[in-house]
């Protein structure tokens, strides 16, 4: 990953800064693209056409006439270069949790006598929940071991079937070294599943170069695919033909419209499809991915790191008592900056009320996604000044900001 310097002058970064391509309220500083990406301006007209012309006029003929049936493969092909995947190795559809169930259950079938799933106790909870549920379902002595982050790699031993990790930690933004972890797992005879939810679209991901086995990720964060956008999964081509899917849905059948009574898996990655694809969501997602067509992800991440450095430096100067939760080292950082504060929820509500949008993660993390597509140097300075004022004057300390919403 690059530490190369880029100028902080926005006028010199027109190839990266694309705020005019997003719907964004005037004066808003949006630092929450790591939770939900903003709306690309190209999406509403495409969606309107999909609803009124394709669905409205074509009706069921749209599956053939509008290319709906092939749309998951189209979106997969758009995603593959963004995550460093080989052609034909990505399937799109369902949620990240369902896709994790798919690849984890497939990996366990390949595990031989090994029975341990190894993960990080700070992993995104849904990943751990899926592993717990799958272990309960299959039995056979499988068990999940979730260790503190810094203990995981040393615990990769001969009893480990699958190492299940997130490339970028959702709370702190710490980035794991995909290459070294994958090499360590393979040396011990284990398979690796990577969750790319906080890295896809934010930084260069190199699944093929790192010899990854499996990966999953969501489409609604840095990829800007919209609320609940379809997720994706990756299977290394060396595993694809021998893989046996547990969720053997009709869209993963070799001939879905033959309507055979028994399952015959499709070849390659297609067997990992399950149910009917969500066409309207896929159209929005595909349209959003067009923003990345000519984008240099190395430069994007380098700029993100610079803006993150600026944010860290500003807060260290303005509020030296605020604890940084994110690594300073570029090699260990995704596209996120997080701080710890005992009243983090209230602080974030005060920020949001002043048009600086981040989010809160329990127990004490205030979290900011740094996306150079629509975040500028001036935005970081303004956000820092607003956060300083809130903390200095205890503007967060009101009953209004203590009321917890359903989504934090």
Short mmCIF file of C-alpha atoms in Angstrom, two decimals:
data_model
loop_
_atom_site.label_atom_id
_atom_site.label_comp_id
_atom_site.label_asym_id
_atom_site.label_seq_id
_atom_site.Cartn_x
_atom_site.Cartn_y
_atom_site.Cartn_z
CA UNK A 1 0.00 0.00 0.00
CA UNK A 2 1.28 3.43 -0.94
CA UNK A 3 2.50 6.19 1.37
CA UNK A 4 3.28 8.47 -1.58
CA UNK A 5 2.56 12.13 -0.93
CA UNK A 6 -0.21 13.86 -2.83
CA UNK A 7 -0.89 17.61 -2.69
CA UNK A 8 -3.65 18.72 -0.37
CA UNK A 9 -4.89 21.34 -2.82
CA UNK A 10 -8.27 20.14 -4.11
CA UNK A 11 -7.78 21.88 -7.45
CA UNK A 12 -4.91 19.50 -8.20
CA UNK A 13 -7.03 16.45 -7.46
CA UNK A 14 -9.89 16.82 -9.91
CA UNK A 15 -9.51 13.21 -11.00
CA UNK A 16 -10.35 12.09 -7.45
CA UNK A 17 -12.67 14.77 -6.09
CA UNK A 18 -16.11 14.11 -7.58
CA UNK A 19 -18.53 15.71 -5.16
CA UNK A 20 -20.49 17.20 -8.04
CA UNK A 21 -21.44 13.67 -9.07
CA UNK A 22 -23.32 13.01 -5.82
CA UNK A 23 -26.55 14.31 -4.38
CA UNK A 24 -25.36 16.14 -1.27
CA UNK A 25 -27.17 18.78 0.80
CA UNK A 26 -25.48 22.17 0.67
CA UNK A 27 -23.09 22.74 3.58
CA UNK A 28 -23.15 19.13 4.78
CA UNK A 29 -19.86 17.40 5.64
CA UNK A 30 -20.51 13.72 5.06
CA UNK A 31 -18.03 11.49 6.90
CA UNK A 32 -20.17 8.38 7.00
CA UNK A 33 -19.62 6.76 3.62
CA UNK A 34 -18.18 3.80 5.51
CA UNK A 35 -21.74 3.18 6.75
CA UNK A 36 -23.84 4.32 3.78
CA UNK A 37 -22.44 5.88 0.65
CA UNK A 38 -24.23 8.94 -0.79
CA UNK A 39 -26.46 8.87 -3.83
CA UNK A 40 -24.71 9.22 -7.22
CA UNK A 41 -26.63 11.62 -9.43
CA UNK A 42 -26.76 9.07 -12.23
CA UNK A 43 -28.80 6.63 -10.16
CA UNK A 44 -32.26 8.35 -9.98
CA UNK A 45 -32.77 8.64 -13.78
CA UNK A 46 -31.56 5.07 -14.28
CA UNK A 47 -33.92 3.85 -11.58
CA UNK A 48 -36.81 5.83 -13.03
CA UNK A 49 -36.22 4.20 -16.38
CA UNK A 50 -35.97 0.77 -14.79
CA UNK A 51 -39.29 1.23 -13.01
CA UNK A 52 -41.38 3.04 -15.63
CA UNK A 53 -40.01 1.66 -18.90
CA UNK A 54 -38.40 -1.70 -18.12
CA UNK A 55 -40.81 -2.90 -15.45
CA UNK A 56 -43.79 -0.75 -16.44
CA UNK A 57 -43.74 -1.47 -20.18
CA UNK A 58 -41.85 -4.72 -20.54
CA UNK A 59 -43.28 -6.45 -17.47
CA UNK A 60 -42.04 -10.04 -17.31
CA UNK A 61 -40.40 -9.66 -20.74
CA UNK A 62 -37.78 -7.51 -18.96
CA UNK A 63 -35.93 -10.63 -17.83
CA UNK A 64 -34.91 -11.14 -21.45
CA UNK A 65 -35.44 -7.80 -23.18
CA UNK A 66 -33.81 -5.64 -20.48
CA UNK A 67 -31.11 -8.16 -19.57
CA UNK A 68 -32.29 -8.64 -15.99
CA UNK A 69 -31.34 -12.29 -15.90
CA UNK A 70 -27.68 -11.54 -16.67
CA UNK A 71 -27.45 -8.49 -14.41
CA UNK A 72 -25.76 -10.24 -11.43
CA UNK A 73 -22.93 -11.31 -13.75
CA UNK A 74 -22.67 -7.78 -15.18
CA UNK A 75 -22.30 -6.27 -11.71
CA UNK A 76 -19.83 -9.00 -10.71
CA UNK A 77 -17.65 -8.09 -13.68
CA UNK A 78 -17.71 -4.43 -12.57
CA UNK A 79 -16.65 -5.43 -9.04
CA UNK A 80 -13.86 -7.85 -9.90
CA UNK A 81 -11.17 -5.26 -10.76
CA UNK A 82 -12.07 -3.23 -7.65
CA UNK A 83 -11.23 -6.15 -5.35
CA UNK A 84 -8.39 -7.66 -7.36
CA UNK A 85 -10.39 -10.74 -8.31
CA UNK A 86 -9.95 -12.97 -11.32
CA UNK A 87 -12.63 -12.79 -14.05
CA UNK A 88 -15.54 -15.05 -13.26
CA UNK A 89 -14.74 -15.40 -9.55
CA UNK A 90 -17.38 -13.09 -8.02
CA UNK A 91 -21.11 -13.62 -7.45
CA UNK A 92 -23.45 -10.75 -6.56
CA UNK A 93 -26.69 -10.98 -4.60
CA UNK A 94 -28.14 -11.56 -1.15
CA UNK A 95 -26.62 -9.94 1.95
CA UNK A 96 -23.10 -10.11 3.38
CA UNK A 97 -24.33 -12.39 6.17
CA UNK A 98 -25.97 -14.84 3.76
CA UNK A 99 -22.90 -14.82 1.53
CA UNK A 100 -20.70 -15.51 4.53
CA UNK A 101 -22.92 -18.48 5.36
CA UNK A 102 -22.44 -19.71 1.79
CA UNK A 103 -18.65 -19.52 1.72
CA UNK A 104 -18.09 -20.59 5.34
CA UNK A 105 -20.29 -23.67 4.97
CA UNK A 106 -18.49 -24.54 1.73
CA UNK A 107 -15.11 -24.07 3.41
CA UNK A 108 -16.06 -26.33 6.31
CA UNK A 109 -16.90 -29.09 3.83
CA UNK A 110 -13.30 -28.81 2.61
CA UNK A 111 -11.80 -28.94 6.11
CA UNK A 112 -11.08 -32.64 6.48
CA UNK A 113 -10.57 -33.48 10.14
CA UNK A 114 -10.02 -29.86 11.22
CA UNK A 115 -12.79 -28.40 13.36
CA UNK A 116 -11.82 -24.89 14.46
CA UNK A 117 -13.02 -21.60 12.96
CA UNK A 118 -10.61 -18.89 14.08
CA UNK A 119 -11.66 -15.25 14.20
CA UNK A 120 -11.15 -11.92 15.89
CA UNK A 121 -13.31 -11.22 18.97
CA UNK A 122 -13.62 -7.65 17.66
CA UNK A 123 -14.84 -8.85 14.27
CA UNK A 124 -18.11 -7.46 12.97
CA UNK A 125 -20.69 -9.19 15.18
CA UNK A 126 -22.82 -10.49 12.31
CA UNK A 127 -19.83 -12.50 11.04
CA UNK A 128 -19.44 -14.12 14.45
CA UNK A 129 -23.19 -14.72 14.72
CA UNK A 130 -23.24 -16.50 11.36
CA UNK A 131 -20.32 -18.70 12.41
CA UNK A 132 -22.04 -19.52 15.70
CA UNK A 133 -25.27 -20.42 13.94
CA UNK A 134 -23.54 -22.55 11.34
CA UNK A 135 -21.58 -24.44 14.02
CA UNK A 136 -24.86 -25.09 15.83
CA UNK A 137 -26.43 -26.33 12.60
CA UNK A 138 -23.71 -28.69 11.38
CA UNK A 139 -22.43 -29.99 14.73
CA UNK A 140 -19.68 -32.55 14.03
CA UNK A 141 -17.37 -30.99 16.61
CA UNK A 142 -16.90 -27.67 14.80
CA UNK A 143 -16.35 -24.71 17.09
CA UNK A 144 -15.62 -21.01 16.84
CA UNK A 145 -12.62 -19.50 18.61
CA UNK A 146 -12.67 -15.69 18.67
CA UNK A 147 -9.48 -14.19 20.11
CA UNK A 148 -8.28 -10.62 20.70
CA UNK A 149 -7.06 -9.11 17.46
CA UNK A 150 -3.36 -9.30 18.28
CA UNK A 151 -3.59 -12.98 19.25
CA UNK A 152 -5.19 -14.34 16.09
CA UNK A 153 -2.22 -14.96 13.81
CA UNK A 154 -0.22 -16.80 16.48
CA UNK A 155 -3.19 -19.13 17.00
CA UNK A 156 -3.29 -20.41 13.42
CA UNK A 157 -2.41 -24.05 14.00
CA UNK A 158 -2.96 -27.55 12.68
CA UNK A 159 -6.49 -27.75 14.11
CA UNK A 160 -7.73 -24.61 12.32
CA UNK A 161 -10.06 -25.22 9.38
CA UNK A 162 -10.91 -21.63 8.51
CA UNK A 163 -9.51 -18.24 9.46
CA UNK A 164 -12.35 -15.71 9.19
CA UNK A 165 -11.28 -12.06 9.36
CA UNK A 166 -12.23 -8.55 8.25
CA UNK A 167 -9.57 -6.71 6.28
CA UNK A 168 -10.41 -3.32 7.85
CA UNK A 169 -11.77 -3.25 11.40
CA UNK A 170 -15.19 -1.63 11.51
CA UNK A 171 -14.56 0.20 14.81
CA UNK A 172 -10.94 1.33 14.63
CA UNK A 173 -10.19 1.30 10.91
CA UNK A 174 -7.12 -0.90 11.49
CA UNK A 175 -6.11 -2.80 8.37
CA UNK A 176 -4.80 -6.34 8.44
CA UNK A 177 -2.09 -7.50 6.05
CA UNK A 178 -4.06 -9.78 3.77
CA UNK A 179 -0.98 -11.29 2.17
CA UNK A 180 0.86 -12.24 5.36
CA UNK A 181 -2.22 -13.62 7.13
CA UNK A 182 -3.22 -15.67 4.11
CA UNK A 183 0.32 -17.04 3.77
CA UNK A 184 0.37 -17.99 7.46
CA UNK A 185 -3.00 -19.72 7.18
CA UNK A 186 -2.02 -21.67 4.09
CA UNK A 187 1.28 -22.69 5.67
CA UNK A 188 -0.76 -24.21 8.50
CA UNK A 189 -3.16 -25.90 6.08
CA UNK A 190 -6.13 -23.58 6.77
CA UNK A 191 -8.43 -21.68 4.44
CA UNK A 192 -9.12 -17.93 4.78
CA UNK A 193 -12.31 -15.91 4.38
CA UNK A 194 -11.93 -12.12 4.15
CA UNK A 195 -14.73 -9.63 4.83
CA UNK A 196 -14.14 -6.64 2.57
CA UNK A 197 -17.06 -4.50 3.72
CA UNK A 198 -14.81 -1.66 4.90
CA UNK A 199 -12.20 -1.91 2.17
CA UNK A 200 -13.96 -2.48 -1.17
CA UNK A 201 -14.18 0.86 -2.96
CA UNK A 202 -11.91 2.59 -0.44
CA UNK A 203 -8.52 1.06 -1.14
CA UNK A 204 -6.83 -1.41 -3.46
CA UNK A 205 -7.84 -4.97 -2.56
CA UNK A 206 -5.72 -7.76 -4.05
CA UNK A 207 -7.53 -11.05 -3.56
CA UNK A 208 -5.83 -12.90 -6.42
CA UNK A 209 -2.34 -11.53 -5.71
CA UNK A 210 -2.68 -12.50 -2.04
CA UNK A 211 -3.90 -15.99 -2.96
CA UNK A 212 -7.10 -15.53 -0.93
CA UNK A 213 -9.55 -18.42 -0.78
CA UNK A 214 -12.87 -16.67 -0.19
CA UNK A 215 -14.20 -13.19 0.45
CA UNK A 216 -17.49 -11.40 1.08
CA UNK A 217 -18.49 -7.77 1.22
CA UNK A 218 -21.37 -5.31 1.01
CA UNK A 219 -22.31 -2.85 -1.71
CA UNK A 220 -23.75 0.04 0.29
CA UNK A 221 -20.69 1.53 2.01
CA UNK A 222 -17.74 2.88 0.02
CA UNK A 223 -19.21 1.42 -3.20
CA UNK A 224 -22.28 3.72 -2.89
CA UNK A 225 -24.75 1.05 -4.02
CA UNK A 226 -27.65 2.32 -1.90
CA UNK A 227 -29.37 1.22 1.33
CA UNK A 228 -29.37 -2.57 1.52
CA UNK A 229 -27.52 -2.88 -1.79
CA UNK A 230 -26.73 -6.44 -2.86
CA UNK A 231 -23.60 -7.95 -1.37
CA UNK A 232 -20.95 -10.02 -3.12
CA UNK A 233 -18.83 -13.10 -2.56
CA UNK A 234 -15.57 -14.32 -4.02
CA UNK A 235 -14.35 -17.86 -4.57
CA UNK A 236 -10.80 -18.47 -5.80
CA UNK A 237 -10.98 -20.23 -9.19
CA UNK A 238 -8.96 -23.17 -7.82
CA UNK A 239 -11.86 -23.96 -5.47
CA UNK A 240 -14.81 -23.13 -7.72
CA UNK A 241 -15.41 -26.42 -9.51
CA UNK A 242 -15.06 -28.69 -6.48
CA UNK A 243 -17.11 -26.45 -4.21
CA UNK A 244 -20.43 -27.84 -2.98
CA UNK A 245 -22.93 -25.08 -2.06
CA UNK A 246 -25.09 -25.57 1.02
CA UNK A 247 -27.71 -23.04 -0.12
CA UNK A 248 -28.58 -24.86 -3.33
CA UNK A 249 -31.10 -22.40 -4.75
CA UNK A 250 -32.62 -22.48 -8.19
CA UNK A 251 -30.47 -19.65 -9.55
CA UNK A 252 -27.41 -21.77 -8.76
CA UNK A 253 -28.83 -24.69 -10.73
CA UNK A 254 -27.20 -25.71 -13.99
CA UNK A 255 -30.48 -25.09 -15.83
CA UNK A 256 -32.83 -22.98 -13.68
CA UNK A 257 -35.66 -22.97 -16.17
CA UNK A 258 -35.57 -26.71 -16.76
CA UNK A 259 -37.35 -26.89 -13.38
CA UNK A 260 -35.82 -30.24 -12.53
CA UNK A 261 -36.85 -31.76 -9.21
CA UNK A 262 -33.23 -32.39 -8.09
CA UNK A 263 -30.36 -29.95 -7.78
CA UNK A 264 -27.55 -29.96 -10.35
CA UNK A 265 -25.04 -27.19 -9.54
CA UNK A 266 -24.01 -24.75 -12.21
CA UNK A 267 -20.34 -24.63 -13.09
CA UNK A 268 -17.90 -22.25 -11.47
CA UNK A 269 -19.06 -19.24 -9.50
CA UNK A 270 -22.64 -19.40 -10.81
CA UNK A 271 -23.44 -22.23 -8.40
CA UNK A 272 -23.09 -19.73 -5.54
CA UNK A 273 -26.24 -17.89 -6.62
CA UNK A 274 -29.36 -18.84 -4.69
CA UNK A 275 -32.64 -16.94 -5.09
CA UNK A 276 -34.08 -14.49 -7.60
CA UNK A 277 -31.80 -11.46 -7.99
CA UNK A 278 -33.06 -8.04 -6.74
CA UNK A 279 -33.17 -6.28 -10.08
CA UNK A 280 -33.91 -2.70 -9.01
CA UNK A 281 -31.17 -2.79 -6.38
CA UNK A 282 -28.74 -4.29 -8.88
CA UNK A 283 -29.49 -1.53 -11.38
CA UNK A 284 -28.74 1.11 -8.73
CA UNK A 285 -25.57 -0.72 -7.71
CA UNK A 286 -24.35 -1.15 -11.28
CA UNK A 287 -24.92 2.54 -11.98
CA UNK A 288 -23.00 3.55 -8.84
CA UNK A 289 -20.07 1.33 -9.81
CA UNK A 290 -19.62 3.30 -13.03
CA UNK A 291 -18.03 6.03 -10.86
CA UNK A 292 -15.05 3.72 -10.33
CA UNK A 293 -14.45 2.92 -13.99
CA UNK A 294 -11.50 5.32 -14.44
CA UNK A 295 -10.50 5.70 -10.80
CA UNK A 296 -6.99 5.03 -9.48
CA UNK A 297 -7.60 3.23 -6.18
CA UNK A 298 -3.95 3.64 -5.15
CA UNK A 299 -4.24 7.41 -5.49
CA UNK A 300 -7.64 7.38 -3.83
CA UNK A 301 -6.33 5.59 -0.76
CA UNK A 302 -3.19 7.72 -0.60
CA UNK A 303 -5.38 10.83 -0.57
CA UNK A 304 -7.62 9.25 2.07
CA UNK A 305 -4.59 8.62 4.27
CA UNK A 306 -3.48 12.22 3.87
CA UNK A 307 -6.89 13.54 4.82
CA UNK A 308 -6.92 11.14 7.75
CA UNK A 309 -3.51 12.40 8.84
CA UNK A 310 -4.84 15.95 8.68
CA UNK A 311 -7.86 15.04 10.83
CA UNK A 312 -5.65 13.26 13.38
CA UNK A 313 -3.23 16.19 13.54
CA UNK A 314 -6.02 18.77 13.86
CA UNK A 315 -7.68 16.91 16.73
CA UNK A 316 -4.34 16.34 18.49
CA UNK A 317 -3.76 20.10 18.34
CA UNK A 318 -7.29 21.16 19.22
CA UNK A 319 -8.27 18.42 21.71
CA UNK A 320 -5.15 16.57 22.89
CA UNK A 321 -7.20 14.68 25.48
CA UNK A 322 -9.32 12.96 22.81
CA UNK A 323 -8.09 9.38 22.42
CA UNK A 324 -7.25 8.21 18.91
CA UNK A 325 -8.48 4.66 18.23
CA UNK A 326 -7.08 4.42 14.69
CA UNK A 327 -3.47 3.48 13.86
CA UNK A 328 -1.29 6.36 12.70
CA UNK A 329 0.80 4.05 10.53
CA UNK A 330 -0.44 4.14 6.93
CA UNK A 331 0.33 0.45 6.52
CA UNK A 332 -2.15 -0.35 9.28
CA UNK A 333 -5.00 1.95 8.30
CA UNK A 334 -8.01 1.76 6.05
CA UNK A 335 -10.02 4.84 5.02
CA UNK A 336 -11.40 5.68 8.44
CA UNK A 337 -10.47 7.68 11.53
CA UNK A 338 -12.00 6.84 14.92
CA UNK A 339 -11.72 8.40 18.35
CA UNK A 340 -12.80 7.20 21.79
CA UNK A 341 -14.94 9.30 24.10
CA UNK A 342 -16.92 8.17 27.14
CA UNK A 343 -19.93 10.11 25.82
CA UNK A 344 -19.34 9.22 22.21
CA UNK A 345 -22.99 8.78 21.32
CA UNK A 346 -23.92 12.23 22.57
CA UNK A 347 -20.90 13.81 20.91
CA UNK A 348 -21.89 12.30 17.57
CA UNK A 349 -25.48 13.50 17.90
CA UNK A 350 -24.19 17.03 18.54
CA UNK A 351 -22.01 16.78 15.43
CA UNK A 352 -24.88 15.51 13.29
CA UNK A 353 -27.06 18.38 14.51
CA UNK A 354 -24.37 20.73 13.14
CA UNK A 355 -24.21 19.04 9.71
CA UNK A 356 -21.10 16.95 10.31
CA UNK A 357 -22.22 13.37 9.72
CA UNK A 358 -20.29 10.48 11.22
CA UNK A 359 -21.54 7.65 13.39
CA UNK A 360 -21.12 5.94 16.75
CA UNK A 361 -20.11 2.38 17.51
CA UNK A 362 -20.51 0.93 20.97
CA UNK A 363 -19.08 1.27 23.50
CA UNK A 364 -17.24 4.57 22.93
CA UNK A 365 -16.20 5.00 19.27
CA UNK A 366 -16.98 8.08 17.19
CA UNK A 367 -16.24 7.03 13.63
CA UNK A 368 -15.49 8.99 10.45
CA UNK A 369 -15.16 7.59 6.94
CA UNK A 370 -12.61 9.47 4.85
CA UNK A 371 -13.68 9.35 1.20
CA UNK A 372 -11.77 11.68 -1.15
CA UNK A 373 -14.52 11.36 -3.77
CA UNK A 374 -16.49 13.99 -1.82
CA UNK A 375 -14.37 14.98 1.21
CA UNK A 376 -11.99 17.92 0.88
CA UNK A 377 -9.20 19.48 2.93
CA UNK A 378 -11.58 22.25 3.96
CA UNK A 379 -14.20 19.72 5.05
CA UNK A 380 -11.69 18.13 7.43
CA UNK A 381 -10.73 21.50 8.88
CA UNK A 382 -14.39 22.47 9.40
CA UNK A 383 -15.25 19.09 10.93
CA UNK A 384 -12.28 19.38 13.31
CA UNK A 385 -13.29 22.88 14.40
CA UNK A 386 -16.88 21.77 14.97
CA UNK A 387 -15.79 18.77 17.03
CA UNK A 388 -13.43 20.97 19.05
CA UNK A 389 -16.24 23.40 19.89
CA UNK A 390 -18.61 20.58 20.90
CA UNK A 391 -16.04 19.08 23.25
CA UNK A 392 -14.68 22.36 24.62
CA UNK A 393 -18.10 23.81 25.41
CA UNK A 394 -19.73 20.47 26.33
CA UNK A 395 -22.41 21.07 23.71
CA UNK A 396 -23.07 17.33 23.71
CA UNK A 397 -24.24 17.40 27.35
CA UNK A 398 -28.00 17.69 26.83
CA UNK A 399 -30.89 15.29 27.34
CA UNK A 400 -31.80 15.56 23.67
CA UNK A 401 -28.55 13.93 22.59
CA UNK A 402 -28.83 11.15 25.18
CA UNK A 403 -31.92 9.62 23.56
CA UNK A 404 -30.72 6.56 21.65
CA UNK A 405 -32.09 6.08 18.15
CA UNK A 406 -32.58 2.61 16.68
CA UNK A 407 -29.61 3.11 14.34
CA UNK A 408 -26.47 4.69 15.80
#
